mmCIF file of C-alpha atoms in Angstrom:
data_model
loop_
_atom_site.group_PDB
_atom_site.id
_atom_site.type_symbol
_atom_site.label_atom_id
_atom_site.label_comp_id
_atom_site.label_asym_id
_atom_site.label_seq_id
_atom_site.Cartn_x
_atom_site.Cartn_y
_atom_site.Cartn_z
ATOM 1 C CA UNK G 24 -4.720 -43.749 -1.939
ATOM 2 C CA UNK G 25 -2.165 -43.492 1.043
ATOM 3 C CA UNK G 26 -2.618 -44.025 4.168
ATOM 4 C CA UNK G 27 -0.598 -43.322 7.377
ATOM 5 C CA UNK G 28 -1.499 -44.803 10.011
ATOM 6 C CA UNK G 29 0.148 -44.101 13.323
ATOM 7 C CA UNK G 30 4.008 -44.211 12.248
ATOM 8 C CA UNK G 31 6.865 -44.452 14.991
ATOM 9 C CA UNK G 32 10.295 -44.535 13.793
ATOM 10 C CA UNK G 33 13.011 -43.979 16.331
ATOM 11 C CA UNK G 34 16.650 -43.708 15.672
ATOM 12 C CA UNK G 35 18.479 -44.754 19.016
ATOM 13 C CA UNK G 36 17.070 -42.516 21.680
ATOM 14 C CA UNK G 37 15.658 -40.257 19.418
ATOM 15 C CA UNK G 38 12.277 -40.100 18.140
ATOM 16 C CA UNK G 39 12.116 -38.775 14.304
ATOM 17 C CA UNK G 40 8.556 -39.648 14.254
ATOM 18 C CA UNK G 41 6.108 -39.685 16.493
ATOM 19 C CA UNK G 42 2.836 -41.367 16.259
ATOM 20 C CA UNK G 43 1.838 -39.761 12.749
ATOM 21 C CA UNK G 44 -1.349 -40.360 11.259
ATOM 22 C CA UNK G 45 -3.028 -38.988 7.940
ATOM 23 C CA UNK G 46 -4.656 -40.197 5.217
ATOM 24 C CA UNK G 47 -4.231 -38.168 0.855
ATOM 25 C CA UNK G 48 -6.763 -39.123 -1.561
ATOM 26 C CA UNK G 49 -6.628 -39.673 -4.870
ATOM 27 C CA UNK G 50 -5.884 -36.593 -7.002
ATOM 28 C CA UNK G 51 -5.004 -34.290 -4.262
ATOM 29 C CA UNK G 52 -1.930 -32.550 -3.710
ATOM 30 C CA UNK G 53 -0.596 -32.031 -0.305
ATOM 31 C CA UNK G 54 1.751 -30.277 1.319
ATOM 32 C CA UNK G 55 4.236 -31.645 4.129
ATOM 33 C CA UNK G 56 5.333 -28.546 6.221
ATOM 34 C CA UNK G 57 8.015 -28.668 8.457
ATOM 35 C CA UNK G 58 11.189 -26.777 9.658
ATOM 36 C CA UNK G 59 14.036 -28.803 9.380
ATOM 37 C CA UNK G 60 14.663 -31.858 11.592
ATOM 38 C CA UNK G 61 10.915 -32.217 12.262
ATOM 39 C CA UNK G 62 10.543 -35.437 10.194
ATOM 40 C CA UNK G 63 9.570 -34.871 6.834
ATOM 41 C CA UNK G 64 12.104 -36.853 4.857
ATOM 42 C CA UNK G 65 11.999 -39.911 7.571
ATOM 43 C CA UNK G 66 8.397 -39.906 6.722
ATOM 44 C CA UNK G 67 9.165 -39.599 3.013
ATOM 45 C CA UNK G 68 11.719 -42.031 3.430
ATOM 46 C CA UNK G 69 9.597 -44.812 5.048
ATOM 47 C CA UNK G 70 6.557 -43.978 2.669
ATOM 48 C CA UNK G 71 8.558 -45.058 -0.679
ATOM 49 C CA UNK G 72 10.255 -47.894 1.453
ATOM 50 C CA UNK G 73 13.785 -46.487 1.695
ATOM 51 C CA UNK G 74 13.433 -46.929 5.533
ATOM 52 C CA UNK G 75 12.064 -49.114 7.874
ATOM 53 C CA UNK G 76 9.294 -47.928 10.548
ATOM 54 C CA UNK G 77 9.958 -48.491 14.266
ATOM 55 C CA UNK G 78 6.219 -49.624 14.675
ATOM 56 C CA UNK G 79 2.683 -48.324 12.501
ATOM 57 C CA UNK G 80 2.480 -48.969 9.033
ATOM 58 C CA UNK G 81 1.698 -47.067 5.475
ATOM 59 C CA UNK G 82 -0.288 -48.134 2.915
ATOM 60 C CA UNK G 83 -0.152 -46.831 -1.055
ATOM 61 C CA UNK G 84 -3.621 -47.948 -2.422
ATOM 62 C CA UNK G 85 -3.932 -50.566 0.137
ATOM 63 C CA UNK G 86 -0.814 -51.929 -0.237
ATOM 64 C CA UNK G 87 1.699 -52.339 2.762
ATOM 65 C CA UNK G 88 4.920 -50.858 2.000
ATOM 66 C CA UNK G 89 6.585 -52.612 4.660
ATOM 67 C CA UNK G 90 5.052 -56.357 3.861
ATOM 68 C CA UNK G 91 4.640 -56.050 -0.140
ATOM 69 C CA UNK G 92 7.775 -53.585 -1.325
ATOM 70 C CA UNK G 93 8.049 -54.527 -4.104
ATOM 71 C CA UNK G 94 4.436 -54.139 -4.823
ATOM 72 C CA UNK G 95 3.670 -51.556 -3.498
ATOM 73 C CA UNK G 96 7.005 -49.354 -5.003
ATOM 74 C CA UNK G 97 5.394 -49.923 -8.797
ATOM 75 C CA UNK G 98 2.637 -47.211 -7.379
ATOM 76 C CA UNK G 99 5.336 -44.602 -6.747
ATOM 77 C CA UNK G 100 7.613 -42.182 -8.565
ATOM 78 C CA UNK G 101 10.173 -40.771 -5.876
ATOM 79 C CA UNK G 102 12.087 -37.523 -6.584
ATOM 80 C CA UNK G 103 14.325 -37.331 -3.254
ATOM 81 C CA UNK G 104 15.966 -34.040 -2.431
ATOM 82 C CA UNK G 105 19.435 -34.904 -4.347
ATOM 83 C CA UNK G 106 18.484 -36.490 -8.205
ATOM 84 C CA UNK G 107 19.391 -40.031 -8.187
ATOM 85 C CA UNK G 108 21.266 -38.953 -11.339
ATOM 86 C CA UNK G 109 23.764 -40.423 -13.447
ATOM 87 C CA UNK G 110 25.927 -37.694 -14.679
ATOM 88 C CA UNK G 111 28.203 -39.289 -16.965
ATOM 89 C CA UNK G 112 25.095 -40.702 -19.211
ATOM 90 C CA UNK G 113 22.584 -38.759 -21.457
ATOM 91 C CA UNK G 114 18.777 -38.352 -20.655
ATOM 92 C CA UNK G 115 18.157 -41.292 -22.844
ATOM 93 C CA UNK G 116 20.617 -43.705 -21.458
ATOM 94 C CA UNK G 117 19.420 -42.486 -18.249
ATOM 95 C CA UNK G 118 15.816 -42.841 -18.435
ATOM 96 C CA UNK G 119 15.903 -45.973 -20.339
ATOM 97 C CA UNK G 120 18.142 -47.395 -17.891
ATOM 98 C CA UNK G 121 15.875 -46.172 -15.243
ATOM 99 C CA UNK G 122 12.690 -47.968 -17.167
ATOM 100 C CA UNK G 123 14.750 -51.052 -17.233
ATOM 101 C CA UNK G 124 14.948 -51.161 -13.459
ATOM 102 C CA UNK G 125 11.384 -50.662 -12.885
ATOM 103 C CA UNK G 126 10.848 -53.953 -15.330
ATOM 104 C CA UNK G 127 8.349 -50.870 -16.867
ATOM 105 C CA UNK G 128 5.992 -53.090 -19.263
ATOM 106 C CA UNK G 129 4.505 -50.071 -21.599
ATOM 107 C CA UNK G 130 6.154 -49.443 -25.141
ATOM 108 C CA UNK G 131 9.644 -48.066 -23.836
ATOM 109 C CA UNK G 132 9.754 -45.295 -26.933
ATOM 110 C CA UNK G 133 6.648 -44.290 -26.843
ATOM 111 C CA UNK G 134 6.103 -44.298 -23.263
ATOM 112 C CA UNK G 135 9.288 -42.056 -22.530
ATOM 113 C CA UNK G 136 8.837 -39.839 -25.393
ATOM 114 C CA UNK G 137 5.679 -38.821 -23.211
ATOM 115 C CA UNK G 138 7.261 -38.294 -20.625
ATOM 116 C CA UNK G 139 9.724 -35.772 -21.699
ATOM 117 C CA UNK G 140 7.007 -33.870 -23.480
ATOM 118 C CA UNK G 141 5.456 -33.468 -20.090
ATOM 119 C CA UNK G 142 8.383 -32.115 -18.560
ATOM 120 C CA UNK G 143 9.931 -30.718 -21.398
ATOM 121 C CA UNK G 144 13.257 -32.364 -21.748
ATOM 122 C CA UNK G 145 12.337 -33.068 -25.296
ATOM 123 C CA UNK G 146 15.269 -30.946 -26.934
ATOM 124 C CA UNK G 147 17.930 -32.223 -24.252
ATOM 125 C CA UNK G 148 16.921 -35.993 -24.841
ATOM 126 C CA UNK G 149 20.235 -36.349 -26.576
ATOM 127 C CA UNK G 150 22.640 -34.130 -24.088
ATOM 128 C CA UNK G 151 24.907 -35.531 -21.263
ATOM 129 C CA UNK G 152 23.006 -34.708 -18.020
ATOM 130 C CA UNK G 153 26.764 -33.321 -16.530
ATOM 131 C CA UNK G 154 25.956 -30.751 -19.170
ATOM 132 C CA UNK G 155 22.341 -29.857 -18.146
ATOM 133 C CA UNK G 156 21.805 -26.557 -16.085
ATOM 134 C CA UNK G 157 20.449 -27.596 -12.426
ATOM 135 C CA UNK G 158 16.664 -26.681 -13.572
ATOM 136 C CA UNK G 159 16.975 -29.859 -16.492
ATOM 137 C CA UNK G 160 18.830 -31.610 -14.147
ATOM 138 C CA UNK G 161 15.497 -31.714 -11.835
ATOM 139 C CA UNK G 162 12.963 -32.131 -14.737
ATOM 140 C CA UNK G 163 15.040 -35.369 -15.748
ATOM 141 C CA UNK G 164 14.984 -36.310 -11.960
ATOM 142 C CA UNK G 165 10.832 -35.696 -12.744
ATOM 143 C CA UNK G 166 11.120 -37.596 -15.748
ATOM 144 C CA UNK G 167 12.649 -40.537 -14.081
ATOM 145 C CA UNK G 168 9.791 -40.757 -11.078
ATOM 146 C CA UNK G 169 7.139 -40.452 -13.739
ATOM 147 C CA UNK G 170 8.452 -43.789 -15.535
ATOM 148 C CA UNK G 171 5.390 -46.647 -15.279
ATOM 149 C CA UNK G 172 2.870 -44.381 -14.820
ATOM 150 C CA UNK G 173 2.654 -44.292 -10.789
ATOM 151 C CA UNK G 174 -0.299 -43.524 -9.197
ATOM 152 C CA UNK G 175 1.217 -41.730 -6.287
ATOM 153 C CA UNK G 176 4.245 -38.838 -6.629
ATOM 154 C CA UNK G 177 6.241 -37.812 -3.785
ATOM 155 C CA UNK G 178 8.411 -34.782 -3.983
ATOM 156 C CA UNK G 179 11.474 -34.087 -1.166
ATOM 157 C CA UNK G 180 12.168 -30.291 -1.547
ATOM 158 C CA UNK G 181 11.655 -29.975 -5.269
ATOM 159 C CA UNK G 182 13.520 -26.505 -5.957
ATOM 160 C CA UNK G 183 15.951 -26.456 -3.298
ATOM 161 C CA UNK G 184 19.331 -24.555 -5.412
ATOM 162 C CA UNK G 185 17.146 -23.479 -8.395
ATOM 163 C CA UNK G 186 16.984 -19.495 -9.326
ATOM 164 C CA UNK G 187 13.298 -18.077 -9.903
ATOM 165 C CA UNK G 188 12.339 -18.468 -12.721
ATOM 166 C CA UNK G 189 12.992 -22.325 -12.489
ATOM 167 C CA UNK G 190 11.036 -22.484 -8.893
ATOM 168 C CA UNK G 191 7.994 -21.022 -11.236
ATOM 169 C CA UNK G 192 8.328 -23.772 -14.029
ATOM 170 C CA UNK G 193 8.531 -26.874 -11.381
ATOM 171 C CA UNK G 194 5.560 -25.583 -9.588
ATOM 172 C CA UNK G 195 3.871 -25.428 -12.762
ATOM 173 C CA UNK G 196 4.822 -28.929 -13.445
ATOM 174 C CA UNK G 197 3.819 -30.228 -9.976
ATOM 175 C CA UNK G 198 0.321 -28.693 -10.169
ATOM 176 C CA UNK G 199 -0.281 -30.020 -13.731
ATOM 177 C CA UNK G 200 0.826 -34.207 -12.162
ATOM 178 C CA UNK G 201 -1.927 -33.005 -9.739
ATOM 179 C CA UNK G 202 -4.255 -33.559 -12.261
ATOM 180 C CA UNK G 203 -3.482 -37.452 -13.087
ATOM 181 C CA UNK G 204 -1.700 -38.347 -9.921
ATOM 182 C CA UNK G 205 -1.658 -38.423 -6.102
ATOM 183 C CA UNK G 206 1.071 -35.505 -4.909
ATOM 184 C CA UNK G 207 2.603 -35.244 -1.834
ATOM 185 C CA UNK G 208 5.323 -32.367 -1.607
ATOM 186 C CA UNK G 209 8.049 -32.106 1.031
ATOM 187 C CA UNK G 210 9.145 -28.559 1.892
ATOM 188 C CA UNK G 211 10.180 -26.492 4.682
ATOM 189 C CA UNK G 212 8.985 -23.372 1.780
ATOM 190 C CA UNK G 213 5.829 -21.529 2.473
ATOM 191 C CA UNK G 214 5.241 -19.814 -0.834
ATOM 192 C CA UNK G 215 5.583 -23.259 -2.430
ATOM 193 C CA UNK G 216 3.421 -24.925 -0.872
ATOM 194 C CA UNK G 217 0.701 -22.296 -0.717
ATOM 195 C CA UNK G 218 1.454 -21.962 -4.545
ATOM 196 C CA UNK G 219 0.603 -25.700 -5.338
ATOM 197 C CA UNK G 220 -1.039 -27.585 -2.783
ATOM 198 C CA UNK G 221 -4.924 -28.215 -1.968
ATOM 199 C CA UNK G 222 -4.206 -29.872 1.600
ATOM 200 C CA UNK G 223 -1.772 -28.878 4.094
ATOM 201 C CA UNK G 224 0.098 -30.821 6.899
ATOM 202 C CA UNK G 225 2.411 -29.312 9.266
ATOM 203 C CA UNK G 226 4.749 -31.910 10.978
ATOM 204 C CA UNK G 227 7.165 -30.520 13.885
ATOM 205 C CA UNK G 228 9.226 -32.523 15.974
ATOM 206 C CA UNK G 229 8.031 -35.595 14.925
ATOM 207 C CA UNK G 230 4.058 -34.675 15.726
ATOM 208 C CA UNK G 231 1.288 -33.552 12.974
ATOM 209 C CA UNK G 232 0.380 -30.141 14.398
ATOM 210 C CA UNK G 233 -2.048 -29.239 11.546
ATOM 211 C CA UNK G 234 -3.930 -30.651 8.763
ATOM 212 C CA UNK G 235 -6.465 -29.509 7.218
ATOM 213 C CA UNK G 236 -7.500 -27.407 3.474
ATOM 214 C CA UNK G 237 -4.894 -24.215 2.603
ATOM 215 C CA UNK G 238 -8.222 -22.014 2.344
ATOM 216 C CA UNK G 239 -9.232 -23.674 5.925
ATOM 217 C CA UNK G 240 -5.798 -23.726 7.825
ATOM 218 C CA UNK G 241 -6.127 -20.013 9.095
ATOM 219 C CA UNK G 242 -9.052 -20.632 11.257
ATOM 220 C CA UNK G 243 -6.780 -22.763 13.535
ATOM 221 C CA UNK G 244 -4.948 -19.689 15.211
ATOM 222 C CA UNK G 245 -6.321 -17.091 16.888
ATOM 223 C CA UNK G 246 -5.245 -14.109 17.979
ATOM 224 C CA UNK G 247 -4.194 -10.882 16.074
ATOM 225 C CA UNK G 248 -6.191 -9.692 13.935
ATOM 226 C CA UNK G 249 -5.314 -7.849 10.810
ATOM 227 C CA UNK G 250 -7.227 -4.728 9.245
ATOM 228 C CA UNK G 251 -6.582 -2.842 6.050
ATOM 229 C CA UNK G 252 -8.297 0.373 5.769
ATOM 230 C CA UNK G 253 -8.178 3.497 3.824
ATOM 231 C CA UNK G 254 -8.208 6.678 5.992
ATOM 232 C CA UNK G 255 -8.701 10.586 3.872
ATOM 233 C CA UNK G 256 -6.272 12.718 5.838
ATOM 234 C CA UNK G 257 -2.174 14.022 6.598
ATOM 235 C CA UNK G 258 -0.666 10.349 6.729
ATOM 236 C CA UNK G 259 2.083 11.176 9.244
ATOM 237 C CA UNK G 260 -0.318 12.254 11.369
ATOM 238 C CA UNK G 261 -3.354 9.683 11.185
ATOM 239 C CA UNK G 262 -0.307 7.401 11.883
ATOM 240 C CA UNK G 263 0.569 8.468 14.608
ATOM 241 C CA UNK G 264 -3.297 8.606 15.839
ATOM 242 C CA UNK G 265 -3.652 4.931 15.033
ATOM 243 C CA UNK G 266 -0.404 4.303 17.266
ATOM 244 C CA UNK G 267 -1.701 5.537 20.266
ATOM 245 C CA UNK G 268 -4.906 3.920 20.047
ATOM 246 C CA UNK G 269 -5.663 1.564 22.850
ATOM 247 C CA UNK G 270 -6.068 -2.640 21.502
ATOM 248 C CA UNK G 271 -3.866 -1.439 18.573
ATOM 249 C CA UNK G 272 -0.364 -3.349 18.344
ATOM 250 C CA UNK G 273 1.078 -2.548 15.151
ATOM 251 C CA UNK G 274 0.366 -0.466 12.321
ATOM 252 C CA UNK G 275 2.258 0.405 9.091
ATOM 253 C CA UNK G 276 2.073 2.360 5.912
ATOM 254 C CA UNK G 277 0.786 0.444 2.983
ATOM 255 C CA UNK G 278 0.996 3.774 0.656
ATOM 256 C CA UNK G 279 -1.515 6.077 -1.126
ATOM 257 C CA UNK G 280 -4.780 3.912 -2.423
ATOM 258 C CA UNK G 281 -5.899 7.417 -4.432
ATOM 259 C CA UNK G 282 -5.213 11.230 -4.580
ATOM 260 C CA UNK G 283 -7.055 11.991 -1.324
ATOM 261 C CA UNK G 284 -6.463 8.286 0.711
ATOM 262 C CA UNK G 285 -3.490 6.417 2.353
ATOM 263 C CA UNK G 286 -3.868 2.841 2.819
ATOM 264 C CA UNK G 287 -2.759 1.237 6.456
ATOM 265 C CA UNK G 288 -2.426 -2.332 8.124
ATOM 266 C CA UNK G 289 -3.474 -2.183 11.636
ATOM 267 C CA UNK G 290 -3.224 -5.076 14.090
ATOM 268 C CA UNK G 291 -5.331 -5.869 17.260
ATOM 269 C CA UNK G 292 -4.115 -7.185 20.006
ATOM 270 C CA UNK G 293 -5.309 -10.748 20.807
ATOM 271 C CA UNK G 294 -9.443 -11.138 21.417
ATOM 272 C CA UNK G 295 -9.921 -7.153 20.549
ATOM 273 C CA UNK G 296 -12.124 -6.027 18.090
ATOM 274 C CA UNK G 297 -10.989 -2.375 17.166
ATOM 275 C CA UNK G 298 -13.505 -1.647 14.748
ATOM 276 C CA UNK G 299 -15.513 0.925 16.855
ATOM 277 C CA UNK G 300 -12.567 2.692 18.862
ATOM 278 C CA UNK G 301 -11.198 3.087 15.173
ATOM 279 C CA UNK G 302 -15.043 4.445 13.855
ATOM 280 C CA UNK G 303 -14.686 7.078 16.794
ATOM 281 C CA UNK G 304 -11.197 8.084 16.784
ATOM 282 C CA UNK G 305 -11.333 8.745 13.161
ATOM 283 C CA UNK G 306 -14.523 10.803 13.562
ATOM 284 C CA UNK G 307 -13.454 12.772 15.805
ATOM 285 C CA UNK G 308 -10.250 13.936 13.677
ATOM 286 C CA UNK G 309 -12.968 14.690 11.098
ATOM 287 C CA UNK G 310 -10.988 11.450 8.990
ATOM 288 C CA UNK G 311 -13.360 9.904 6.588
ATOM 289 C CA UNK G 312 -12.538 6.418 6.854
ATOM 290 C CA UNK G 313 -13.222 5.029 3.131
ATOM 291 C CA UNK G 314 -12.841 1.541 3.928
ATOM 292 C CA UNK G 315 -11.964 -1.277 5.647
ATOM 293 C CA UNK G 316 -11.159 -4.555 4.794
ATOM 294 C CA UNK G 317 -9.868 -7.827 6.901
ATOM 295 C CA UNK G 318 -6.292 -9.139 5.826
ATOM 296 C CA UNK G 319 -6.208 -13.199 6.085
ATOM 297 C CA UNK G 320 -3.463 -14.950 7.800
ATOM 298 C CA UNK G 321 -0.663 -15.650 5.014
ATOM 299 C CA UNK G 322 0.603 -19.520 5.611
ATOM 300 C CA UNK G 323 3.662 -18.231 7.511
ATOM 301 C CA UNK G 324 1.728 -16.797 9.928
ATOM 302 C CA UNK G 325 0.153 -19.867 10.483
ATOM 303 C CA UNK G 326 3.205 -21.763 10.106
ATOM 304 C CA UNK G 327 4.660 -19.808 12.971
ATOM 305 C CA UNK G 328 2.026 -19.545 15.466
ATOM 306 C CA UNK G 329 1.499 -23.340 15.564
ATOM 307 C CA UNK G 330 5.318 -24.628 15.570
ATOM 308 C CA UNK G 331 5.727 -22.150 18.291
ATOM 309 C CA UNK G 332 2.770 -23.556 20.067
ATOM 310 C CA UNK G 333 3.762 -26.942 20.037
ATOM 311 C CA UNK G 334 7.188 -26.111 21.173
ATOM 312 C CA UNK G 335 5.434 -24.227 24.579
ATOM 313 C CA UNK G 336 3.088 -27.189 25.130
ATOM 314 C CA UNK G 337 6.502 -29.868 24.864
ATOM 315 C CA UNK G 338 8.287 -27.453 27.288
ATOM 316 C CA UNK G 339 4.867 -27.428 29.039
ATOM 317 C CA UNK G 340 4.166 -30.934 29.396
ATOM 318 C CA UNK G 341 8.639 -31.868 30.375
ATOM 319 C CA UNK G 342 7.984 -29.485 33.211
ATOM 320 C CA UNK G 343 5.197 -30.981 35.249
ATOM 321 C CA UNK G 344 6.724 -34.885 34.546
ATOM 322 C CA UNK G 345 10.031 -33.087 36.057
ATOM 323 C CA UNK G 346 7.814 -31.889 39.441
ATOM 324 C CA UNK G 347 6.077 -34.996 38.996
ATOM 325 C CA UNK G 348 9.249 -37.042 38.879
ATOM 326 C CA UNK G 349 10.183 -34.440 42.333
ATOM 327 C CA UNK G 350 7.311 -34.858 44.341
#
């Protein structure tokens, strides 16, 4: 359904993207990590034709978005990071103005009347959108990407400003488009995307540095590894005898699991398995050890250990074309 194929876009001396290449299918949902400044929205931005690639191209269903705009835009609803909103109209002069610049061929009533029963805006159909709290604000901004039935829905930082409970009620929304449209979702939040998404990319400085299945994107770090295990005995002072333990780096109280237990994390140092000096050390305290159970990588975790390892191998690589450039 899209397809990125390797995208350059420079602005002056600067490189915003650099040589980025993936491919979504049809009906997934993916995720496009970054921090900030690593790309995302220039991506974004060239994807639903608002920009201009320095060289590469993207495709939406086989269509160049660079040589057939025009066609090519019909196939996508775009909600940027700021609502291209109109504030001094309601959500019907709004969205039917909105229909009329997509030259939208469905039955206008009906076909909008759907729409805000998807997202809900049903009730506030009549309202002035200045009036709208920033939540309704974004589900019209939905609304107005969903018009024409696009096969393809990109999403720049959905919930940026909104309080909780409205985060929970867009993600809700997003996940249920994932079931009748291509999603791609632009955020620099972890929880979000590991909330919604199938597929993950992480983008930083310009470079894809992962991409690859949420449930899969752990086994691309290594290193610590993370134990949670219930230990019978004084917690202060099986505590401290995990501390001291040699291939142990960190360990902290996760509370009581019963009346006679305490629950722990323990982490290993990098390429140490701390099962058996655990088994032992435990033994010998006469400290039943009631179980143990590996803790999975969370997505920041992840997130972190390979933006910081693509930062090293930059500052890696710049050093040896500076002795290179010396010599």
């Amino acid at each position: 359904m899209i397809k990125i194929d390797h995208l350059v876009k420079h602005f002056g001396d600067k490189k915003a993207v650099n040589d980025i290449s993936f491919t979504v299918a049809k009906g997934e949902i993916v995720g496009f990590l970054g921090p900030n400044g690593a790309g995302k929205s220039t991506t974004m931005n060239i994807l639903t034709g608002y920009l201009s690639s320095t060289s590469g191209s993207a495709l939406i269903d086989g269509i160049d978005i660079l040589e057939s705009p025009m066609e090519a835009k019909k196939l996508i609803g775009f909600l940027p990071e700021l609502p291209p909103l109109y504030l001094d109209m309601t959500v019907e002069e709004y969205l039917k103005f909105v229909y009329d610049l997509k030259d939208c061929k469905l039955n206008r009533k009906k076909h909008l009347a759907e729409i805000c029963e998807v997202v809900k805006i049903t009730h506030v159909y009549k309202r002035m959108i200045k009036n709208l709290s920033k939540g309704y604000k974004q589900r019209v901004g939905i609304a107005q990407a969903l018009i024409g039935n696009p096969k393809v829905i990109i999403f720049d930082e959905p919930t940026i400003g909104l309080d909780p409970q409205q985060i929970i009620e867009i993600r809700n929304l997003i996940r249920n488009l994932g079931k009748d449209h291509t999603v791609i979702l632009s955020t620099h939040i972890l929880p979000e995307a590991q909330a919604v998404c199938d597929r993950i990319i992480i983008i930083n400085e310009g470079k894809v540095v992962a991409d690859e299945k949420r449930e899969n994107l752990s086994n691309l770090i290594q290193g610590n590894r993370r134990f949670e295990v219930q230990i019978c005995g004084p917690q202060k002072d099986v505590q401290s005898a995990l501390k001291s333990l040699q291939g142990i780096s960190k360990v902290e109280y996760l509370g009581q699991s019963d009346l006679e237990s305490n629950s722990f994390m323990i982490e290993s140092e990098p390429g140490v398995d701390i099962r058996k000096t655990l088994f032992y050390a435990l033994a010998k305290n006469n400290w039943p050890l009631i179980g143990i159970e590996t803790m999975g990588a969370t997505l920041e975790d992840i997130f972190i250990s390979l933006v910081g390892a693509n930062k090293k191998t930059d500052k890696t690589q710049k050093s040896k074309k500076k002795q290179e450039g010396v010599k």
